[in-house]
Coordinates of N, CA and C and ligand atoms in Angstrom, one line a residue:
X493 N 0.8 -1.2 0.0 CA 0.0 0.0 0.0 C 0.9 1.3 0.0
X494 N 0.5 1.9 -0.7 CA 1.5 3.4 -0.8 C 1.1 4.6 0.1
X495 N 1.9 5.6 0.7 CA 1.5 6.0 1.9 C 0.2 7.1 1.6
X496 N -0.2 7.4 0.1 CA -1.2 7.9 -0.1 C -2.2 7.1 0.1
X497 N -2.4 6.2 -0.2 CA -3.6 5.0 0.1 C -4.0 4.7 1.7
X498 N -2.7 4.9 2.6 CA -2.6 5.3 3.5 C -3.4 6.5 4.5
X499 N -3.1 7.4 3.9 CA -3.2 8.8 3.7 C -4.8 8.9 3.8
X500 N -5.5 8.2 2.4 CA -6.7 8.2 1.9 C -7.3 7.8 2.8
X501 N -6.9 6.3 3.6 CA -7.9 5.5 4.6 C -8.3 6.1 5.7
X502 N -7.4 7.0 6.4 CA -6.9 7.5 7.3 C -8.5 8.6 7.4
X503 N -8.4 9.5 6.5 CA -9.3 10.6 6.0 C -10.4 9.4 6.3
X504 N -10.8 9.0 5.0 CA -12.3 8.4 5.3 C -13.0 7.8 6.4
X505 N -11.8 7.2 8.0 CA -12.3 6.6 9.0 C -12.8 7.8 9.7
X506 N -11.8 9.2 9.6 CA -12.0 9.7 10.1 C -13.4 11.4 10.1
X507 N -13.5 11.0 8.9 CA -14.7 11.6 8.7 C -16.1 11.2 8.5
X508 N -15.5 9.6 8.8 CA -16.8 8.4 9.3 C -17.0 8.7 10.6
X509 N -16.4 9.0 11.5 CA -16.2 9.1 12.5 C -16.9 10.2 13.2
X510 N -16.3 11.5 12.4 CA -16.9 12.7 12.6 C -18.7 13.1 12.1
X511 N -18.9 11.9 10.8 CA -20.2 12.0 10.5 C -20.3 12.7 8.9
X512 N -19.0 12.8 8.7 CA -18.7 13.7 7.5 C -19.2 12.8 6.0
X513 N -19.5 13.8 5.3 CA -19.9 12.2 3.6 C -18.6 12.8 3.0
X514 N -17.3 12.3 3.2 CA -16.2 12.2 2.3 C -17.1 12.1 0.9
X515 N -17.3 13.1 0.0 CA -17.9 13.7 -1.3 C -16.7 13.5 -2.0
X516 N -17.1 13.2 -3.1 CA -15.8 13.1 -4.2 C -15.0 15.0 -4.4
X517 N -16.1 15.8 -4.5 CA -15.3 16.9 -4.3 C -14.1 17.0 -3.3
X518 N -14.6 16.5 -2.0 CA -13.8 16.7 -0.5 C -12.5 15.7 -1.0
X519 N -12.6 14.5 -1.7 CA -12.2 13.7 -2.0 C -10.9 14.4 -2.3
X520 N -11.1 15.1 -3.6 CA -10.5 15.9 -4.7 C -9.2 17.2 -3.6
X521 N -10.1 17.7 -2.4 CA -9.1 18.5 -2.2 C -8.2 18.5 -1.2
X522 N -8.4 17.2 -0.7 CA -7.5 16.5 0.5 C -6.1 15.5 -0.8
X523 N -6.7 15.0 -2.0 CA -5.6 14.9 -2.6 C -4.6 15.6 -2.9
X524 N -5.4 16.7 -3.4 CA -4.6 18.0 -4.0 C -3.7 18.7 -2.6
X525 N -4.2 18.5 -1.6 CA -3.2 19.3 -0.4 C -2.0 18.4 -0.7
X526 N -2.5 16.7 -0.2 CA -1.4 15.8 -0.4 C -0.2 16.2 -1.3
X527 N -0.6 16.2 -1.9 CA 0.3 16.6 -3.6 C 1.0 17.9 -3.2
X528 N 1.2 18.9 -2.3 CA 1.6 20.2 -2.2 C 2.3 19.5 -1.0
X529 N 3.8 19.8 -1.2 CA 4.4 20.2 0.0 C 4.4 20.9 0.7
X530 N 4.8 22.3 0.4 CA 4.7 23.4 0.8 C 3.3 23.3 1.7
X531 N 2.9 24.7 1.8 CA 1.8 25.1 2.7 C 1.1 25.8 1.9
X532 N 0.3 25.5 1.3 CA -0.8 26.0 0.5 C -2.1 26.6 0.8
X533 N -2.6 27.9 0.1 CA -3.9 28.5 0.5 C -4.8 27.7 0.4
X534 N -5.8 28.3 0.3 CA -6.8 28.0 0.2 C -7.5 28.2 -1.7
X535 N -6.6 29.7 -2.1 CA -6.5 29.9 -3.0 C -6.1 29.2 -3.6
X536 N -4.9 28.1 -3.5 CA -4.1 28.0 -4.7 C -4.6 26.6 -4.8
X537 N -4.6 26.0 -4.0 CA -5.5 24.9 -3.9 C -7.0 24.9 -5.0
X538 N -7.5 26.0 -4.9 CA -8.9 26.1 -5.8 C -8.5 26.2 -7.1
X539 N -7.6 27.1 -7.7 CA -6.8 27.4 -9.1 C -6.7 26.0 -9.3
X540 N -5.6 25.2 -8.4 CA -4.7 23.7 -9.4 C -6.4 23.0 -9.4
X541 N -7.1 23.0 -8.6 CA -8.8 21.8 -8.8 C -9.4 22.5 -9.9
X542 N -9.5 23.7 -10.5 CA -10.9 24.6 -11.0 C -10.5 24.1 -12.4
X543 N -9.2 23.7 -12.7 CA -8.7 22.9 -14.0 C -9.5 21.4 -14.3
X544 N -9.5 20.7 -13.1 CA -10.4 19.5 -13.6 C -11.9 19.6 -12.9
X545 N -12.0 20.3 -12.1 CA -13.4 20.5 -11.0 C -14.0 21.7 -11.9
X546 N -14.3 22.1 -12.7 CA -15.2 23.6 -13.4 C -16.1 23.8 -12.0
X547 N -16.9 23.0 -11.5 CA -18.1 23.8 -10.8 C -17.4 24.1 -9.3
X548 N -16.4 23.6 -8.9 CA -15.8 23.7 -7.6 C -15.8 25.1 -7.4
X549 N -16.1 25.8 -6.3 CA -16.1 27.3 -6.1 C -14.9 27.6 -4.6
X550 N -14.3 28.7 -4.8 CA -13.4 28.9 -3.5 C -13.6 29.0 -2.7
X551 N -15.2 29.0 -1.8 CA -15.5 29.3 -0.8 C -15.9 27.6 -0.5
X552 N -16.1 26.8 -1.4 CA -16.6 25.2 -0.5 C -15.1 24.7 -0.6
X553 N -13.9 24.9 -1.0 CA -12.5 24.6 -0.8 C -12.1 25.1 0.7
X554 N -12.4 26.4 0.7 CA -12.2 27.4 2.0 C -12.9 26.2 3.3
X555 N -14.3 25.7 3.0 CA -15.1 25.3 4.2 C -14.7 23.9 4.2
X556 N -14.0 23.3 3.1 CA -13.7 22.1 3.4 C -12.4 22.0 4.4
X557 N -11.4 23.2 4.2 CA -10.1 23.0 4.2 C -10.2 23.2 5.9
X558 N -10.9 24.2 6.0 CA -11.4 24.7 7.5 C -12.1 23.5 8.4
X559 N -13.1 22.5 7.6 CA -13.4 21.1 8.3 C -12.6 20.4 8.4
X560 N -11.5 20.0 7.8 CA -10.8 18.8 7.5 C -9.7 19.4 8.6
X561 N -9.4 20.4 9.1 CA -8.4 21.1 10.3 C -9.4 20.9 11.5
X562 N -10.4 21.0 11.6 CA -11.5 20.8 12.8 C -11.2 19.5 13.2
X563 N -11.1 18.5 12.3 CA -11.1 16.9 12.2 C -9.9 16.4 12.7
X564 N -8.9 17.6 12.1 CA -7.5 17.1 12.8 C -6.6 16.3 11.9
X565 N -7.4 16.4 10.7 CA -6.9 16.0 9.5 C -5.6 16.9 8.8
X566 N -6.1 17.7 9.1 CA -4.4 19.1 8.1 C -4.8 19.8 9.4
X567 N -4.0 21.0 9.5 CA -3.5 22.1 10.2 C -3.7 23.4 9.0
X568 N -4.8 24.1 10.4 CA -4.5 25.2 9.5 C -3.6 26.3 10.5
X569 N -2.9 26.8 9.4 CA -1.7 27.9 10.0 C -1.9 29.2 9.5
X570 N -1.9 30.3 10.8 CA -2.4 31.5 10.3 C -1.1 32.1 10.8
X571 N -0.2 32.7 9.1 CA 1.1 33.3 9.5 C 1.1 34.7 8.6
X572 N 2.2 35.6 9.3 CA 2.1 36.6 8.8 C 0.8 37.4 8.3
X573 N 0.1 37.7 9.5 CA -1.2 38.4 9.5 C -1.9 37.7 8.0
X574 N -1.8 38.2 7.1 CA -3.2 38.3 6.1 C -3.3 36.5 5.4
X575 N -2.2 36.6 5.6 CA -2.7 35.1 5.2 C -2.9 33.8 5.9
X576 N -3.6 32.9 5.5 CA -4.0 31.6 5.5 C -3.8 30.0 5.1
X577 N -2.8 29.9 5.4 CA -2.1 28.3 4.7 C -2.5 27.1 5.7
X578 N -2.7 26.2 5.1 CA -3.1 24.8 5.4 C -1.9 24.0 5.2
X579 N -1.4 23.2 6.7 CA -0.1 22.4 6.5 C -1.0 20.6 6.9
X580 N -0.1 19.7 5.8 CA -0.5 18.4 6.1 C 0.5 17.6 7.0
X581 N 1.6 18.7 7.2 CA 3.0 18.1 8.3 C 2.2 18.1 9.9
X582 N 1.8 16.6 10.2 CA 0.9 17.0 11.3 C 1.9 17.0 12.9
X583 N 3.3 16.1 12.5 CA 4.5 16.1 13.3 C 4.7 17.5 14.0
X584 N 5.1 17.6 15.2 CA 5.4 18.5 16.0 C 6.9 19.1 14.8
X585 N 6.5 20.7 14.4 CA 7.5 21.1 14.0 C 7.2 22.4 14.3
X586 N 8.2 23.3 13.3 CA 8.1 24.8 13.6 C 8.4 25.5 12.0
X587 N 8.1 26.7 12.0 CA 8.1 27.5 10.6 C 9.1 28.6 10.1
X588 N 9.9 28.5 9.1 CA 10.4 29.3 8.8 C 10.1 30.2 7.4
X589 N 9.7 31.6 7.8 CA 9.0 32.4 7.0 C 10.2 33.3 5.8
X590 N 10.2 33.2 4.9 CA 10.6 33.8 4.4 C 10.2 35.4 3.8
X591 N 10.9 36.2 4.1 CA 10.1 37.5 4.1 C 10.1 38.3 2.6
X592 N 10.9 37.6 1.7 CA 10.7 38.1 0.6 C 9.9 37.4 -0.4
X593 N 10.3 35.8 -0.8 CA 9.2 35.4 -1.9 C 7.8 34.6 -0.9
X594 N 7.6 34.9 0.9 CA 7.2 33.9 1.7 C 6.8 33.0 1.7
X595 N 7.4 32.0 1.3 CA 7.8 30.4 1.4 C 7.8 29.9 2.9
X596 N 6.9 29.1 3.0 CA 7.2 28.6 4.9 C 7.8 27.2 4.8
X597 N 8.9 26.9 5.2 CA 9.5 25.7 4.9 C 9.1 25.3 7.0
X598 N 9.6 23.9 6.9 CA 9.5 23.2 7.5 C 10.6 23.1 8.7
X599 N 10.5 23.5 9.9 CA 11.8 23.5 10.7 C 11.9 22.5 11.4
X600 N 12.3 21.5 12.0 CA 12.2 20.9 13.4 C 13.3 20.9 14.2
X601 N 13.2 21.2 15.6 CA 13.6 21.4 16.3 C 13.3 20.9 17.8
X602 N 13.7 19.7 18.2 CA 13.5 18.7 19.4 C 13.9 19.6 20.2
X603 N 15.0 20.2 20.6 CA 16.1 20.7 21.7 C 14.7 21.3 22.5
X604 N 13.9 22.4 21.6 CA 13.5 23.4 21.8 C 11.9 22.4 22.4
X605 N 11.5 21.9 21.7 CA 10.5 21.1 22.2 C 10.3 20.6 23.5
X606 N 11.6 20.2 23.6 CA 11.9 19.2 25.1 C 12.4 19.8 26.0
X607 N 12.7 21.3 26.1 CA 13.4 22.4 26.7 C 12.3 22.6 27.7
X608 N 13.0 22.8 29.2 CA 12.0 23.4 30.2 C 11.4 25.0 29.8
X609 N 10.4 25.4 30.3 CA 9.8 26.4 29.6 C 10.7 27.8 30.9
X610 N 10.8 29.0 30.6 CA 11.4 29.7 31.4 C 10.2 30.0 32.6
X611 N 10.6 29.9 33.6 CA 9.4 30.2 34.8 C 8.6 31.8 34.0
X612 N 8.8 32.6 33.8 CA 8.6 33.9 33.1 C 7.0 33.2 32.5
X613 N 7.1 31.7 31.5 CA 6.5 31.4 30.6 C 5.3 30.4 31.8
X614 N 5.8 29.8 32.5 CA 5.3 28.7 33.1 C 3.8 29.6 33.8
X615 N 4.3 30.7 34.5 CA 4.1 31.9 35.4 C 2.6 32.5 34.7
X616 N 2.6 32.4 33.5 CA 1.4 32.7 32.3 C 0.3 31.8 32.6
X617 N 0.6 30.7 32.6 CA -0.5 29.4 32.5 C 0.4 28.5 32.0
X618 N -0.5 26.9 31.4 CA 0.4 25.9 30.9 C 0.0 26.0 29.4
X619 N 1.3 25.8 28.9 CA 1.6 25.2 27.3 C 0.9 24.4 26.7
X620 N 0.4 24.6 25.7 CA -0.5 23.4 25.2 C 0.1 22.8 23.8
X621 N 0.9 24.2 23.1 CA 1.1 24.6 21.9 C 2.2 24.7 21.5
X622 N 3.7 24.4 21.2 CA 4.8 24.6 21.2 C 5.1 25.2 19.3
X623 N 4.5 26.6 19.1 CA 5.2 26.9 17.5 C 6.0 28.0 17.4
X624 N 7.1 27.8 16.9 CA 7.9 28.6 16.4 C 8.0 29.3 15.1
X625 N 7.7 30.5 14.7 CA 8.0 31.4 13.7 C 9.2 32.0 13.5
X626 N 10.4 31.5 12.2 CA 10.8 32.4 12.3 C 11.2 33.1 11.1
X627 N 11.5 34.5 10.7 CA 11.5 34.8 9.9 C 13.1 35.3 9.3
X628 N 12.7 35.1 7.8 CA 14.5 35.5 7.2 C 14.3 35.7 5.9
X629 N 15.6 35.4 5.2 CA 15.4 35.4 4.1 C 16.3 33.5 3.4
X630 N 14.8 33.3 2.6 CA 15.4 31.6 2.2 C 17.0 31.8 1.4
X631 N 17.2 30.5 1.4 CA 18.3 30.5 0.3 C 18.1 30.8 -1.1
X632 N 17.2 30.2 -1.3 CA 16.8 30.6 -3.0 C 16.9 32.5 -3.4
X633 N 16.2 33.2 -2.5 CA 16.3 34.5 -2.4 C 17.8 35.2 -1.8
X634 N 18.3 34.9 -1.3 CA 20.1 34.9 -1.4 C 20.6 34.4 -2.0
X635 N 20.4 33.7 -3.2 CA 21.2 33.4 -4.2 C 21.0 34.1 -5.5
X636 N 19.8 34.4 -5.5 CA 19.5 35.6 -6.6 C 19.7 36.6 -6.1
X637 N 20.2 36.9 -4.8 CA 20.4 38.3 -4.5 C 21.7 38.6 -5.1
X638 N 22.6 37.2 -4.7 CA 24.2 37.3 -4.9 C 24.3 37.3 -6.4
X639 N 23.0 37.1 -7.3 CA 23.6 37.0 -8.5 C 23.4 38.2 -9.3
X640 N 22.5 38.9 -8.8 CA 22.1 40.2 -9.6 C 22.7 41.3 -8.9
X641 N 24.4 41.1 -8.0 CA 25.0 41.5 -7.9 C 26.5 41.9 -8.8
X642 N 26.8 39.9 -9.2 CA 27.4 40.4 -10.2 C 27.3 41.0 -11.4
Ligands
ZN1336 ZN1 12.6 33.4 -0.3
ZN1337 ZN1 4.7 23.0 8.3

């Protein structure tokens, strides 16, 4: 079995579960996340479906993507204020923002995970949530910087 078929099973028990009718549309946009590494809108997800889906509209992508995070199926991630990306990395990790083309790649970082929290933090209430933002500039955007220097 391939870890998409995997993947697929996983979805269907669990929106049997929730009471959900796994619809061939809903079908359609949990593959298409699959298929995206990165962290994809909501938007861009609707563009790559609206090619083979014609009647699919952005707002039942938006309410599926928003159910299927309720379920615990994807993660939705709300970074850098205006936008809205959906991550399927459901593994304890952290984000790194790029501030020029913003690309959020994928960080992990155990040290930080498994680190006592500073009393300062403890002193707040308890942690439930361990995410890290951080922001820079990727490689890819440093190497065209270094080139349209020479
Ligand atoms: Zn970049
Ligand atoms: Zn992620």
């Amino acid at each position: 079995m391939t870890s998409q078929d995997n993947e697929l099973n996983k979805i269907r028990k669990l929106c049997d579960q929730a009471g959900m009718k796994l619809t061939p549309q809903r079908l359609e946009i949990f593959k298409e996340m699959l298929s995206q590494k990165d962290h994809p809108s909501a938007e861009f997800i609707f563009k790559k479906l609206r090619k083979r889906l014609p009647t699919i509209s952005l707002d039942t992508v938006y309410r599926t993507l928003a159910t299927f995070d309720e379920l615990g199926i994807i993660k939705r991630l709300n970074v850098s204020n205006d936008r809205t990306l959906f991550d399927t990395n459901l593994e304890q990790h952290h984000h790194f923002i790029c501030t020029r083309c913003k690309r959020v790649q994928d960080i992990y970082w155990p040290d930080f995970d498994n680190a006592n929290l500073p009393e300062s933090v403890s002193a707040l209430g308890s942690i439930q949530v361990r995410h890290l933002e951080l922001h820079g500039i990727c490689n890819k955007c440093l190497n065209k910087e270094n080139k349209n220097k020479v």
